[in-house]
Amino acid sequence: MAFDPQEKPLAALLAPDILDLLEESPASVAAETEDLHPADLADVAELIPREQVAAFLAALSPARAADVLEYLNEDLRSDILEEIPASQAAALVSQMTPDDRADALETIDADVADEIVSELPAEERAETERLRQFEPDTAGGLMTTEFVSLSENMPVDEAFTAVRALARLGRKEATYAIYATGTDGRLQGVLSLRELLAAAPGATIAEVARTEVVTVAPSADRQEVARITADYDLIAVPVVSESGHLMGVVTVDDVIDVIQEEQTEDIQKMGGMEALDEPYMSISFWGMIRKRGVWLCLLFIGELFTASAMQGFEDELKRAIVLSLFVPLIVSSGGNSGAQATSLIIRALALGELQLKDWWRVAMRELPTGLTLGLMLGVLGIVRVVMWQKLGIWDYGEHYWLLGITVGISVTGVVAFGSMIGSMLPFALRRFGLDPASASAPFVATLVDVTGLVIYFLAALLILRGTLL
Amino acid sequence: MAFDPQEKPLAALLAPDILDLLEESPASVAAETEDLHPADLADVAELIPREQVAAFLAALSPARAADVLEYLNEDLRSDILEEIPASQAAALVSQMTPDDRADALETIDADVADEIVSELPAEERAETERLRQFEPDTAGGLMTTEFVSLSENMPVDEAFTAVRALARLGRKEATYAIYATGTDGRLQGVLSLRELLAAAPGATIAEVARTEVVTVAPSADRQEVARITADYDLIAVPVVSESGHLMGVVTVDDVIDVIQEEQTEDIQKMGGMEALDEPYMSISFWGMIRKRGVWLCLLFIGELFTASAMQGFEDELKRAIVLSLFVPLIVSSGGNSGAQATSLIIRALALGELQLKDWWRVAMRELPTGLTLGLMLGVLGIVRVVMWQKLGIWDYGEHYWLLGITVGISVTGVVAFGSMIGSMLPFALRRFGLDPASASAPFVATLVDVTGLVIYFLAALLILRGTLL
């Protein structure tokens, strides 16, 4: 989405002062910055000279530094964790929430990560090793293992005391929800802290908890987790094992990151390239070339067939050179209508508005749409040819009317064909287990161009035979 | 993002039973469905015959029906509210949260909306009228006016009693945060219910509240609200007046909807069309034609200049018809590299990775990238020509080497030019206050095509003079 082109001025303002403090009295940095949001401190860390960052984090309390690390961009965070001593890194990450800790270790050199993990306190180490086994793009890879689960038979006032005790320990879990488990340890219900407060003192958790719990499996794709969070307006999604036991919780802030990453990937794929997987400015030159070059070469090879198509009609071109004048116009019209159709369908599939089975309904919708749009452009094409002739801007010869009609009919056909291919390709890709977003505008254009040329020259043969041809 | 092509089977399973119930004993519908999530009931409402929906909602308690309305798709919700008696509609929407109520009224016929509002209880009416004054795509238009704000001087245990009382009234506000206001009524701090629980009994709110409150103005663009929510991992953003008074709160579930809507708009614009603003399947045929036709015609008119460009080189074409064979190839290569660059930059701008002022750094990055990619394709082009000649697939004449070099050099130039235009156009659009996402692949291609042809024929004139030309 197109945000206002605005910096985060706060961080820019703070950076110089904090640098001075680091020079003069590092000890006072923690106190001076305690009222600031860790996200802003992370921005500061990204603004100050690279070699100062470690010192800056060291000047903060481990807990605070860990908060800052959670907001730091991935590259910088990884560099820092790789460069500082493993014991120090362990002290930092042990203060992170389990899921962020696992993510942070995910992005750094595996050996360094193992070393850091080995330095963790036994409990954190076990937890971290368990979380690291999940694929990062699954519910298991996103979840935190810190959550509040209480026996459904517990009286609410007892539950309340338990939660308050947790809160007093400074544990963050209680912010989200309280999960009620049966005697067999299976997840039975959920209630918010607010609902716990509202409960009548006598009741048990089972009596006040909502039994309609929306859950995901640890193996669920992160896109599925995002869809469920959005559909049900959740702020946390419980991750439940096959046996029905609560394994962890995916919180909404992580879901928002997922949504944005997924959409970045889609948009980049729709641009006819591989997803970058890192910010535009931080990817290496050759990394960029690789991500763009592979697709660009494939598309180019596809486009080479247009040369073959043109060769196939070289005689017609020789006889009526005027035909060549409209080749770029014809070819591009098909690409454009294809680009529209494909981005519409890719997005509708992504949002779940369309399912695979809807392909036929879509085809039946795109056919009339494409034909209508094609007719509009076709008329424009005829008008162009005839007008240029009448105005004496260019002489297309005595058969200019026939030429105009050839152009008009070809444009109509090509545009209709383009929107058909553009709308069906995403379905085809998904059908074969590929990402519909790969149906990029360039990809569709490449598919349409050769056919567009054939349509054009066949129309010409049909209409101009005996006159120009 | 590309979700699994899966339905929500639950709703599909429930629909028939619920239809039967509506037939036989409408009275029992409420009880039979009480354990279901309103989002699922909304799916049911979207599955059952249109004329049954009102009866279905009527069979539920007003509070429950209101929950279902909040999850119903916009079109259906509007139809229902417009068709049922205003008094009944008022009874329903009065049970919605103020922000959802305002949104629901936003989407229906203005007169009907006014009629419904006039039927609301005085308090809800006043609140609703106030909220309806904000632009729907601003923080004011997104915020709910239900929130908990307490004097910062209040002792925590007193505050706790107050919140518990609210919770017992079944009010949802307390789920998010508690806002601390000074004696002048200005927002001074924020604390979560968890933090309130953790507070030592003696303390006052001021002592435990976090003073680093991230806020937005009621006029803030919804994209700005989304960016702040994502950057600071918030579950609610307080909306504060210029005078520093808390006006309302934007909750994270609404922010997720904003992010998805904005990204749908961007993707559709990037496909070279207007944003649909409604699901693919629910937009009318002519609505679709309008959204796509306008841009398609503009692009077509732009592409007409390719015909003029070709005319400008008709003599060269006459002398060396072979040149025309590679026209589609040259033109498309520029479009493809442009499409890649533009989607990269649009997304980086949207995520705030790039600012307007970065245009020069980007240009200096795209130039070498484009040239490198261009060289890769250029070599492919030369190989194609020479290989076809050597293999005897096609005879390009004795000067086939020169022809190959012409194609190669042109492709290199066109690709470099394409990625330059593609990367700069989004900056240009934002610079002039337009949405960078309008820099669609087709738009860029149109800009690049004419220049591509000129580059091609100039290269030909340079290299083939005295031989083919």
PDB file of N, CA and C in Angstrom, chain B residues 161-236:
ATOM      1  N   THR B 161     -11.712  -2.459  39.921  1.00  0.00           N
ATOM      2  CA  THR B 161     -13.141  -2.630  40.191  1.00  0.00           C
ATOM      3  C   THR B 161     -13.963  -2.035  39.045  1.00  0.00           C
ATOM      4  N   ALA B 162     -13.548  -0.883  38.588  1.00  0.00           N
ATOM      5  CA  ALA B 162     -14.270  -0.211  37.500  1.00  0.00           C
ATOM      6  C   ALA B 162     -14.263  -1.078  36.236  1.00  0.00           C
ATOM      7  N   VAL B 163     -13.080  -1.605  35.894  1.00  0.00           N
ATOM      8  CA  VAL B 163     -12.968  -2.422  34.675  1.00  0.00           C
ATOM      9  C   VAL B 163     -13.816  -3.678  34.828  1.00  0.00           C
ATOM     10  N   ARG B 164     -13.728  -4.290  36.019  1.00  0.00           N
ATOM     11  CA  ARG B 164     -14.511  -5.514  36.232  1.00  0.00           C
ATOM     12  C   ARG B 164     -16.003  -5.213  36.058  1.00  0.00           C
ATOM     13  N   ALA B 165     -16.450  -4.066  36.571  1.00  0.00           N
ATOM     14  CA  ALA B 165     -17.862  -3.688  36.432  1.00  0.00           C
ATOM     15  C   ALA B 165     -18.224  -3.608  34.950  1.00  0.00           C
ATOM     16  N   LEU B 166     -17.351  -2.945  34.164  1.00  0.00           N
ATOM     17  CA  LEU B 166     -17.577  -2.840  32.712  1.00  0.00           C
ATOM     18  C   LEU B 166     -17.683  -4.234  32.103  1.00  0.00           C
ATOM     19  N   ALA B 167     -16.716  -5.092  32.468  1.00  0.00           N
ATOM     20  CA  ALA B 167     -16.678  -6.439  31.909  1.00  0.00           C
ATOM     21  C   ALA B 167     -17.975  -7.163  32.229  1.00  0.00           C
ATOM     22  N   ARG B 168     -18.461  -6.991  33.461  1.00  0.00           N
ATOM     23  CA  ARG B 168     -19.684  -7.687  33.874  1.00  0.00           C
ATOM     24  C   ARG B 168     -20.874  -7.209  33.060  1.00  0.00           C
ATOM     25  N   LEU B 169     -20.805  -5.928  32.593  1.00  0.00           N
ATOM     26  CA  LEU B 169     -21.869  -5.396  31.729  1.00  0.00           C
ATOM     27  C   LEU B 169     -21.769  -5.976  30.323  1.00  0.00           C
ATOM     28  N   GLY B 170     -20.757  -6.835  30.108  1.00  0.00           N
ATOM     29  CA  GLY B 170     -20.604  -7.460  28.790  1.00  0.00           C
ATOM     30  C   GLY B 170     -20.020  -6.521  27.758  1.00  0.00           C
ATOM     31  N   ARG B 171     -19.409  -5.425  28.210  1.00  0.00           N
ATOM     32  CA  ARG B 171     -18.805  -4.460  27.279  1.00  0.00           C
ATOM     33  C   ARG B 171     -17.459  -5.004  26.810  1.00  0.00           C
ATOM     34  N   LYS B 172     -17.180  -4.839  25.507  1.00  0.00           N
ATOM     35  CA  LYS B 172     -16.005  -5.485  24.921  1.00  0.00           C
ATOM     36  C   LYS B 172     -14.716  -4.671  25.083  1.00  0.00           C
ATOM     37  N   GLU B 173     -14.862  -3.364  25.344  1.00  0.00           N
ATOM     38  CA  GLU B 173     -13.711  -2.464  25.314  1.00  0.00           C
ATOM     39  C   GLU B 173     -12.490  -3.019  26.038  1.00  0.00           C
ATOM     40  N   ALA B 174     -12.740  -3.537  27.278  1.00  0.00           N
ATOM     41  CA  ALA B 174     -11.617  -3.865  28.155  1.00  0.00           C
ATOM     42  C   ALA B 174     -10.679  -4.895  27.536  1.00  0.00           C
ATOM     43  N   THR B 175     -11.123  -5.544  26.434  1.00  0.00           N
ATOM     44  CA  THR B 175     -10.266  -6.552  25.819  1.00  0.00           C
ATOM     45  C   THR B 175      -8.924  -5.950  25.423  1.00  0.00           C
ATOM     46  N   TYR B 176      -8.943  -4.698  24.993  1.00  0.00           N
ATOM     47  CA  TYR B 176      -7.728  -4.129  24.429  1.00  0.00           C
ATOM     48  C   TYR B 176      -6.866  -3.432  25.475  1.00  0.00           C
ATOM     49  N   ALA B 177      -7.082  -2.162  25.706  1.00  0.00           N
ATOM     50  CA  ALA B 177      -6.181  -1.468  26.619  1.00  0.00           C
ATOM     51  C   ALA B 177      -6.967  -0.501  27.489  1.00  0.00           C
ATOM     52  N   ILE B 178      -6.318  -0.046  28.542  1.00  0.00           N
ATOM     53  CA  ILE B 178      -6.917   0.946  29.437  1.00  0.00           C
ATOM     54  C   ILE B 178      -6.102   2.223  29.287  1.00  0.00           C
ATOM     55  N   TYR B 179      -6.783   3.330  29.004  1.00  0.00           N
ATOM     56  CA  TYR B 179      -6.077   4.578  28.733  1.00  0.00           C
ATOM     57  C   TYR B 179      -6.188   5.496  29.945  1.00  0.00           C
ATOM     58  N   ALA B 180      -5.042   6.084  30.321  1.00  0.00           N
ATOM     59  CA  ALA B 180      -4.987   6.943  31.496  1.00  0.00           C
ATOM     60  C   ALA B 180      -5.012   8.396  31.046  1.00  0.00           C
ATOM     61  N   THR B 181      -5.955   9.178  31.584  1.00  0.00           N
ATOM     62  CA  THR B 181      -6.064  10.584  31.203  1.00  0.00           C
ATOM     63  C   THR B 181      -5.730  11.473  32.398  1.00  0.00           C
ATOM     64  N   GLY B 182      -5.147  12.645  32.100  1.00  0.00           N
ATOM     65  CA  GLY B 182      -4.820  13.600  33.148  1.00  0.00           C
ATOM     66  C   GLY B 182      -6.063  14.362  33.579  1.00  0.00           C
ATOM     67  N   THR B 183      -5.879  15.250  34.551  1.00  0.00           N
ATOM     68  CA  THR B 183      -7.022  16.030  35.058  1.00  0.00           C
ATOM     69  C   THR B 183      -7.612  16.895  33.945  1.00  0.00           C
ATOM     70  N   ASP B 184      -6.753  17.283  32.968  1.00  0.00           N
ATOM     71  CA  ASP B 184      -7.246  18.089  31.837  1.00  0.00           C
ATOM     72  C   ASP B 184      -7.908  17.210  30.782  1.00  0.00           C
ATOM     73  N   GLY B 185      -8.026  15.903  31.065  1.00  0.00           N
ATOM     74  CA  GLY B 185      -8.692  15.004  30.119  1.00  0.00           C
ATOM     75  C   GLY B 185      -7.793  14.546  29.005  1.00  0.00           C
ATOM     76  N   ARG B 186      -6.524  14.995  28.999  1.00  0.00           N
ATOM     77  CA  ARG B 186      -5.614  14.586  27.918  1.00  0.00           C
ATOM     78  C   ARG B 186      -5.097  13.168  28.162  1.00  0.00           C
ATOM     79  N   LEU B 187      -4.825  12.461  27.076  1.00  0.00           N
ATOM     80  CA  LEU B 187      -4.282  11.105  27.187  1.00  0.00           C
ATOM     81  C   LEU B 187      -2.845  11.175  27.707  1.00  0.00           C
ATOM     82  N   GLN B 188      -2.585  10.457  28.800  1.00  0.00           N
ATOM     83  CA  GLN B 188      -1.256  10.508  29.421  1.00  0.00           C
ATOM     84  C   GLN B 188      -0.515   9.186  29.328  1.00  0.00           C
ATOM     85  N   GLY B 189      -1.252   8.094  29.315  1.00  0.00           N
ATOM     86  CA  GLY B 189      -0.575   6.802  29.302  1.00  0.00           C
ATOM     87  C   GLY B 189      -1.523   5.680  28.950  1.00  0.00           C
ATOM     88  N   VAL B 190      -0.945   4.491  28.829  1.00  0.00           N
ATOM     89  CA  VAL B 190      -1.736   3.326  28.460  1.00  0.00           C
ATOM     90  C   VAL B 190      -1.247   2.132  29.268  1.00  0.00           C
ATOM     91  N   LEU B 191      -2.157   1.236  29.617  1.00  0.00           N
ATOM     92  CA  LEU B 191      -1.728  -0.031  30.222  1.00  0.00           C
ATOM     93  C   LEU B 191      -2.710  -1.116  29.815  1.00  0.00           C
ATOM     94  N   SER B 192      -2.196  -2.337  29.722  1.00  0.00           N
ATOM     95  CA  SER B 192      -3.068  -3.455  29.357  1.00  0.00           C
ATOM     96  C   SER B 192      -3.741  -3.963  30.628  1.00  0.00           C
ATOM     97  N   LEU B 193      -4.809  -4.708  30.414  1.00  0.00           N
ATOM     98  CA  LEU B 193      -5.521  -5.295  31.552  1.00  0.00           C
ATOM     99  C   LEU B 193      -4.545  -6.145  32.375  1.00  0.00           C
ATOM    100  N   ARG B 194      -3.641  -6.837  31.646  1.00  0.00           N
ATOM    101  CA  ARG B 194      -2.634  -7.653  32.329  1.00  0.00           C
ATOM    102  C   ARG B 194      -1.772  -6.785  33.237  1.00  0.00           C
ATOM    103  N   GLU B 195      -1.350  -5.629  32.701  1.00  0.00           N
ATOM    104  CA  GLU B 195      -0.486  -4.758  33.514  1.00  0.00           C
ATOM    105  C   GLU B 195      -1.245  -4.209  34.718  1.00  0.00           C
ATOM    106  N   LEU B 196      -2.552  -3.969  34.538  1.00  0.00           N
ATOM    107  CA  LEU B 196      -3.365  -3.509  35.668  1.00  0.00           C
ATOM    108  C   LEU B 196      -3.397  -4.586  36.760  1.00  0.00           C
ATOM    109  N   LEU B 197      -3.552  -5.837  36.308  1.00  0.00           N
ATOM    110  CA  LEU B 197      -3.574  -6.953  37.265  1.00  0.00           C
ATOM    111  C   LEU B 197      -2.266  -7.040  38.029  1.00  0.00           C
ATOM    112  N   ALA B 198      -1.170  -6.796  37.285  1.00  0.00           N
ATOM    113  CA  ALA B 198       0.152  -6.999  37.881  1.00  0.00           C
ATOM    114  C   ALA B 198       0.505  -5.887  38.866  1.00  0.00           C
ATOM    115  N   ALA B 199      -0.215  -4.751  38.770  1.00  0.00           N
ATOM    116  CA  ALA B 199       0.172  -3.571  39.562  1.00  0.00           C
ATOM    117  C   ALA B 199       0.039  -3.829  41.066  1.00  0.00           C
ATOM    118  N   ALA B 200       0.953  -3.245  41.826  1.00  0.00           N
ATOM    119  CA  ALA B 200       0.883  -3.356  43.287  1.00  0.00           C
ATOM    120  C   ALA B 200      -0.329  -2.565  43.783  1.00  0.00           C
ATOM    121  N   PRO B 201      -1.132  -3.134  44.699  1.00  0.00           N
ATOM    122  CA  PRO B 201      -2.405  -2.542  45.142  1.00  0.00           C
ATOM    123  C   PRO B 201      -2.318  -1.049  45.464  1.00  0.00           C
ATOM    124  N   GLY B 202      -1.260  -0.615  46.130  1.00  0.00           N
ATOM    125  CA  GLY B 202      -1.190   0.776  46.561  1.00  0.00           C
ATOM    126  C   GLY B 202      -1.089   1.787  45.439  1.00  0.00           C
ATOM    127  N   ALA B 203      -0.520   1.361  44.296  1.00  0.00           N
ATOM    128  CA  ALA B 203      -0.116   2.312  43.245  1.00  0.00           C
ATOM    129  C   ALA B 203      -1.303   3.036  42.619  1.00  0.00           C
ATOM    130  N   THR B 204      -1.000   4.148  41.937  1.00  0.00           N
ATOM    131  CA  THR B 204      -2.016   4.805  41.109  1.00  0.00           C
ATOM    132  C   THR B 204      -1.745   4.397  39.647  1.00  0.00           C
ATOM    133  N   ILE B 205      -2.749   4.632  38.806  1.00  0.00           N
ATOM    134  CA  ILE B 205      -2.600   4.289  37.380  1.00  0.00           C
ATOM    135  C   ILE B 205      -1.360   4.963  36.812  1.00  0.00           C
ATOM    136  N   ALA B 206      -1.173   6.251  37.149  1.00  0.00           N
ATOM    137  CA  ALA B 206      -0.055   7.007  36.594  1.00  0.00           C
ATOM    138  C   ALA B 206       1.265   6.278  36.836  1.00  0.00           C
ATOM    139  N   GLU B 207       1.368   5.600  37.988  1.00  0.00           N
ATOM    140  CA  GLU B 207       2.633   4.946  38.328  1.00  0.00           C
ATOM    141  C   GLU B 207       2.884   3.693  37.491  1.00  0.00           C
ATOM    142  N   VAL B 208       1.819   3.056  36.992  1.00  0.00           N
ATOM    143  CA  VAL B 208       2.027   1.802  36.276  1.00  0.00           C
ATOM    144  C   VAL B 208       1.840   1.940  34.758  1.00  0.00           C
ATOM    145  N   ALA B 209       1.151   2.996  34.323  1.00  0.00           N
ATOM    146  CA  ALA B 209       0.871   3.135  32.890  1.00  0.00           C
ATOM    147  C   ALA B 209       2.159   3.437  32.133  1.00  0.00           C
ATOM    148  N   ARG B 210       2.230   2.948  30.888  1.00  0.00           N
ATOM    149  CA  ARG B 210       3.347   3.297  30.010  1.00  0.00           C
ATOM    150  C   ARG B 210       3.071   4.678  29.419  1.00  0.00           C
ATOM    151  N   THR B 211       4.059   5.561  29.495  1.00  0.00           N
ATOM    152  CA  THR B 211       3.817   6.928  29.018  1.00  0.00           C
ATOM    153  C   THR B 211       4.149   7.059  27.531  1.00  0.00           C
ATOM    154  N   GLU B 212       4.865   6.054  26.980  1.00  0.00           N
ATOM    155  CA  GLU B 212       5.209   6.088  25.547  1.00  0.00           C
ATOM    156  C   GLU B 212       4.014   5.568  24.756  1.00  0.00           C
ATOM    157  N   VAL B 213       3.009   6.441  24.542  1.00  0.00           N
ATOM    158  CA  VAL B 213       1.810   6.006  23.834  1.00  0.00           C
ATOM    159  C   VAL B 213       1.928   6.390  22.360  1.00  0.00           C
ATOM    160  N   VAL B 214       1.761   5.416  21.485  1.00  0.00           N
ATOM    161  CA  VAL B 214       1.743   5.687  20.050  1.00  0.00           C
ATOM    162  C   VAL B 214       0.310   6.035  19.663  1.00  0.00           C
ATOM    163  N   THR B 215       0.087   7.225  19.084  1.00  0.00           N
ATOM    164  CA  THR B 215      -1.271   7.642  18.736  1.00  0.00           C
ATOM    165  C   THR B 215      -1.338   8.110  17.280  1.00  0.00           C
ATOM    166  N   VAL B 216      -2.553   8.234  16.762  1.00  0.00           N
ATOM    167  CA  VAL B 216      -2.757   8.831  15.432  1.00  0.00           C
ATOM    168  C   VAL B 216      -3.828   9.916  15.546  1.00  0.00           C
ATOM    169  N   ALA B 217      -3.813  10.846  14.576  1.00  0.00           N
ATOM    170  CA  ALA B 217      -4.851  11.873  14.507  1.00  0.00           C
ATOM    171  C   ALA B 217      -6.081  11.280  13.816  1.00  0.00           C
ATOM    172  N   PRO B 218      -7.286  11.798  14.104  1.00  0.00           N
ATOM    173  CA  PRO B 218      -8.488  11.262  13.451  1.00  0.00           C
ATOM    174  C   PRO B 218      -8.422  11.394  11.934  1.00  0.00           C
ATOM    175  N   SER B 219      -7.628  12.363  11.454  1.00  0.00           N
ATOM    176  CA  SER B 219      -7.550  12.575  10.006  1.00  0.00           C
ATOM    177  C   SER B 219      -6.484  11.686   9.355  1.00  0.00           C
ATOM    178  N   ALA B 220      -5.732  10.932  10.177  1.00  0.00           N
ATOM    179  CA  ALA B 220      -4.642  10.109   9.631  1.00  0.00           C
ATOM    180  C   ALA B 220      -5.188   9.126   8.596  1.00  0.00           C
ATOM    181  N   ASP B 221      -4.463   8.978   7.480  1.00  0.00           N
ATOM    182  CA  ASP B 221      -4.873   8.029   6.450  1.00  0.00           C
ATOM    183  C   ASP B 221      -4.844   6.614   7.023  1.00  0.00           C
ATOM    184  N   ARG B 222      -5.774   5.775   6.544  1.00  0.00           N
ATOM    185  CA  ARG B 222      -5.857   4.422   7.112  1.00  0.00           C
ATOM    186  C   ARG B 222      -4.572   3.632   6.867  1.00  0.00           C
ATOM    187  N   GLN B 223      -3.845   4.004   5.815  1.00  0.00           N
ATOM    188  CA  GLN B 223      -2.589   3.302   5.549  1.00  0.00           C
ATOM    189  C   GLN B 223      -1.557   3.640   6.611  1.00  0.00           C
ATOM    190  N   GLU B 224      -1.619   4.889   7.083  1.00  0.00           N
ATOM    191  CA  GLU B 224      -0.721   5.317   8.150  1.00  0.00           C
ATOM    192  C   GLU B 224      -1.047   4.538   9.434  1.00  0.00           C
ATOM    193  N   VAL B 225      -2.332   4.396   9.721  1.00  0.00           N
ATOM    194  CA  VAL B 225      -2.755   3.628  10.892  1.00  0.00           C
ATOM    195  C   VAL B 225      -2.222   2.201  10.800  1.00  0.00           C
ATOM    196  N   ALA B 226      -2.332   1.629   9.603  1.00  0.00           N
ATOM    197  CA  ALA B 226      -1.865   0.251   9.411  1.00  0.00           C
ATOM    198  C   ALA B 226      -0.354   0.168   9.625  1.00  0.00           C
ATOM    199  N   ARG B 227       0.371   1.149   9.077  1.00  0.00           N
ATOM    200  CA  ARG B 227       1.831   1.103   9.197  1.00  0.00           C
ATOM    201  C   ARG B 227       2.236   1.151  10.674  1.00  0.00           C
ATOM    202  N   ILE B 228       1.602   2.043  11.435  1.00  0.00           N
ATOM    203  CA  ILE B 228       1.949   2.189  12.857  1.00  0.00           C
ATOM    204  C   ILE B 228       1.608   0.912  13.620  1.00  0.00           C
ATOM    205  N   THR B 229       0.431   0.348  13.334  1.00  0.00           N
ATOM    206  CA  THR B 229       0.045  -0.889  14.015  1.00  0.00           C
ATOM    207  C   THR B 229       1.071  -1.982  13.758  1.00  0.00           C
ATOM    208  N   ALA B 230       1.517  -2.089  12.497  1.00  0.00           N
ATOM    209  CA  ALA B 230       2.486  -3.133  12.154  1.00  0.00           C
ATOM    210  C   ALA B 230       3.846  -2.839  12.783  1.00  0.00           C
ATOM    211  N   ASP B 231       4.297  -1.581  12.691  1.00  0.00           N
ATOM    212  CA  ASP B 231       5.633  -1.239  13.195  1.00  0.00           C
ATOM    213  C   ASP B 231       5.739  -1.458  14.702  1.00  0.00           C
ATOM    214  N   TYR B 232       4.678  -1.120  15.446  1.00  0.00           N
ATOM    215  CA  TYR B 232       4.757  -1.183  16.907  1.00  0.00           C
ATOM    216  C   TYR B 232       4.076  -2.422  17.484  1.00  0.00           C
ATOM    217  N   ASP B 233       3.663  -3.350  16.600  1.00  0.00           N
ATOM    218  CA  ASP B 233       2.987  -4.574  17.080  1.00  0.00           C
ATOM    219  C   ASP B 233       1.845  -4.248  18.032  1.00  0.00           C
ATOM    220  N   LEU B 234       0.970  -3.328  17.638  1.00  0.00           N
ATOM    221  CA  LEU B 234      -0.134  -2.934  18.513  1.00  0.00           C
ATOM    222  C   LEU B 234      -1.351  -3.823  18.267  1.00  0.00           C
ATOM    223  N   ILE B 235      -2.224  -3.928  19.256  1.00  0.00           N
ATOM    224  CA  ILE B 235      -3.518  -4.558  18.987  1.00  0.00           C
ATOM    225  C   ILE B 235      -4.625  -3.495  18.997  1.00  0.00           C
ATOM    226  N   ALA B 236      -4.275  -2.251  19.346  1.00  0.00           N
ATOM    227  CA  ALA B 236      -5.234  -1.142  19.255  1.00  0.00           C
ATOM    228  C   ALA B 236      -4.445   0.171  19.188  1.00  0.00           C
TER     229      ALA B 236
END
